[in-house]
Coordinates of N, CA and C in Angstrom, one line a residue:
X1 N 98.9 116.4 85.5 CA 98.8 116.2 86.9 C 98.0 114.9 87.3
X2 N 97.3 114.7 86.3 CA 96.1 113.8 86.9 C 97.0 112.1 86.5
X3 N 98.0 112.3 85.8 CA 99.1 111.1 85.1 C 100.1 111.0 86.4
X4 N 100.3 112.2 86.6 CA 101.5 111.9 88.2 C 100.8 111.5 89.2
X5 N 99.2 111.5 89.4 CA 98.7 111.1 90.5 C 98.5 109.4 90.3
X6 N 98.3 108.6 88.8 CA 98.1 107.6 88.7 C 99.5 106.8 89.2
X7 N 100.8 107.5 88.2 CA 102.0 106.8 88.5 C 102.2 106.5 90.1
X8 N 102.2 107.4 90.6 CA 102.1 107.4 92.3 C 101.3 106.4 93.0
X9 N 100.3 106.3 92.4 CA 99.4 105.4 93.1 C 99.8 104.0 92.8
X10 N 100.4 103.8 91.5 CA 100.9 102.8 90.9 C 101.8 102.1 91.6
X11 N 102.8 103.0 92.2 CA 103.9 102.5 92.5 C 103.2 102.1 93.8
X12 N 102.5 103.3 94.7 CA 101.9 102.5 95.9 C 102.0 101.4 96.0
X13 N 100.7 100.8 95.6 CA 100.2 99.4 94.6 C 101.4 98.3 95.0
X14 N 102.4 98.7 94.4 CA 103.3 98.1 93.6 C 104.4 97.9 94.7
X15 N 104.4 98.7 95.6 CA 105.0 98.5 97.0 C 104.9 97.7 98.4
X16 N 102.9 97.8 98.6 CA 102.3 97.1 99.4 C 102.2 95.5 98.8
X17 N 102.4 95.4 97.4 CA 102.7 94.4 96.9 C 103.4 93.3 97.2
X18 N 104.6 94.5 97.2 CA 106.1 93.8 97.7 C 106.2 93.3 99.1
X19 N 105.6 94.4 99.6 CA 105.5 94.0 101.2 C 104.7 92.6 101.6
X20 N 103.6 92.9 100.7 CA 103.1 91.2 100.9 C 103.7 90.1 100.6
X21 N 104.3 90.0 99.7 CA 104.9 88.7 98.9 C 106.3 88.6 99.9
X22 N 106.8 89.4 100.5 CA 107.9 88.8 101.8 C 107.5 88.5 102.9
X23 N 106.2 89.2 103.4 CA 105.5 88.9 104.3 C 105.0 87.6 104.0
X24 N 104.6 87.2 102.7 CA 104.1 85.6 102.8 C 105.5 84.5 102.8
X25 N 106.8 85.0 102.2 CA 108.0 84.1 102.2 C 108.6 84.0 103.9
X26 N 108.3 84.7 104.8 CA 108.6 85.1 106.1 C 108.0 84.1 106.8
X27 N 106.8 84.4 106.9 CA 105.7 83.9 107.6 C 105.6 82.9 107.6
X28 N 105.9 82.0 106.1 CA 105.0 80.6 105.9 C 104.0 79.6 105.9
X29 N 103.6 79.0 106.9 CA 102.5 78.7 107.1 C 101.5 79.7 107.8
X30 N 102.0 80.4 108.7 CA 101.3 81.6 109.8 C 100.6 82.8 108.6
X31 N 101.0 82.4 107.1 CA 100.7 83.9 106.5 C 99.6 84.5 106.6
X32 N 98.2 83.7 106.9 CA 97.1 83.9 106.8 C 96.8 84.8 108.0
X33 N 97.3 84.5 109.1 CA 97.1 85.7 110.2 C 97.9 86.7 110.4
X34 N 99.2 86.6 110.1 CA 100.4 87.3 110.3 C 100.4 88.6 109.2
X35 N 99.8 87.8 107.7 CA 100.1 89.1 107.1 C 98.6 89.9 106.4
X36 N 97.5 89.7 107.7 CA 96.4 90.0 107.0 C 96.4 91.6 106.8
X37 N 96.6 92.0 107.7 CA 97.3 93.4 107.8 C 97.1 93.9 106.3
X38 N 98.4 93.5 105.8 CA 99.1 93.6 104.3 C 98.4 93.8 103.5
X39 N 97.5 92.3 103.5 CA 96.7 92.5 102.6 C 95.6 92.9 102.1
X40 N 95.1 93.2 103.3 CA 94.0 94.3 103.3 C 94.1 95.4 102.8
X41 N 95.1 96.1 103.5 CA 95.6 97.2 102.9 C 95.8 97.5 101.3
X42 N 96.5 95.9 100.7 CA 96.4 96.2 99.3 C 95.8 95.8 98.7
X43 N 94.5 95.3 98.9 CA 92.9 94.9 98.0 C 92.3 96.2 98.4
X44 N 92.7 96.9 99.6 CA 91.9 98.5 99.6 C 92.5 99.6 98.6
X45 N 94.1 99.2 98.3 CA 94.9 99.9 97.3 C 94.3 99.4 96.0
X46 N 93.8 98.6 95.8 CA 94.0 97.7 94.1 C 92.4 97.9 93.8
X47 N 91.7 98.3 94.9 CA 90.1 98.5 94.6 C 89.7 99.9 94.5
X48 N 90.3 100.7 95.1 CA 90.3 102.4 95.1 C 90.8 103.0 93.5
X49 N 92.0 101.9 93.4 CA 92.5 102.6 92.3 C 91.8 102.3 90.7
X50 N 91.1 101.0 91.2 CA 90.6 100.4 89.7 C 89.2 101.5 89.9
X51 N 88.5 102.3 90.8 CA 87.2 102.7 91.1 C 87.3 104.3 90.7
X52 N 88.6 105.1 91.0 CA 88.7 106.2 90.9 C 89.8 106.5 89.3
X53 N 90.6 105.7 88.9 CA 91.0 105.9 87.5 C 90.6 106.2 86.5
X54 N 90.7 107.4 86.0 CA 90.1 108.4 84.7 C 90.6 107.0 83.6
X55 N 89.5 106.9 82.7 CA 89.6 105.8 81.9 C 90.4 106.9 80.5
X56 N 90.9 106.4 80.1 CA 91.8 107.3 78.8 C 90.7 107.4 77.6
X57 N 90.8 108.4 77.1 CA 90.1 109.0 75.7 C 90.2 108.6 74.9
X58 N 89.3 108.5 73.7 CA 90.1 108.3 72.1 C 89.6 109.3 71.3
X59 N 91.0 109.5 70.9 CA 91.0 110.8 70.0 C 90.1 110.6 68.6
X60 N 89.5 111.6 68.5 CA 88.8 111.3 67.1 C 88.8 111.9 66.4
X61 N 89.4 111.1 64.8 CA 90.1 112.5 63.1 C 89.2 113.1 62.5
X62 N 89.1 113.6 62.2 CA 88.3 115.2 61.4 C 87.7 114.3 60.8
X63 N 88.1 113.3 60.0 CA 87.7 112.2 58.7 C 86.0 111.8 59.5
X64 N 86.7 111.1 60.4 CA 85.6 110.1 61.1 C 84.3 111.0 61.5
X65 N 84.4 112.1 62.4 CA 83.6 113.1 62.6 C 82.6 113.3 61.4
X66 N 83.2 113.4 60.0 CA 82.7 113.9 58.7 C 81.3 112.7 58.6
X67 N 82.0 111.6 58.9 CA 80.9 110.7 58.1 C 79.9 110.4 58.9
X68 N 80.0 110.3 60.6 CA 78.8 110.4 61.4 C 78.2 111.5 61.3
X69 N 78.3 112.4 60.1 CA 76.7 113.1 59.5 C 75.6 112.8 58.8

């Protein structure tokens, strides 16, 4: 569950993204006001997600366990 919530977020992300980078080919020079909007939104996407993301595990072999005795 907690993998379906990353991919999701990911794509978020990866959406507001998109939305920015046309918003800035659109806009042109005006992008700075026109598309602040945007980008707010996805420095609040891209900072939530780096803040709340379960960092992954590493698995550890019976071997390795043995010798930190």
């Amino acid at each position: 569950m907690v993998v379906k919530t990353q991919l999701v977020r990911t794509e978020e992300i990866n959406f507001v993204r998109e939305k920015m980078k046309w918003c800035y080919r659109r806009e042109g020079v005006n992008h700075l006001q026109n598309c602040r909007e945007i980008t707010l939104q996805y420095l609040e996407l891209a900072r939530a997600a780096k803040l709340e993301w379960i960092k992954p595990f590493k698995l550890v072999s019976k071997a390795a366990e043995g010798l930190d005795e």
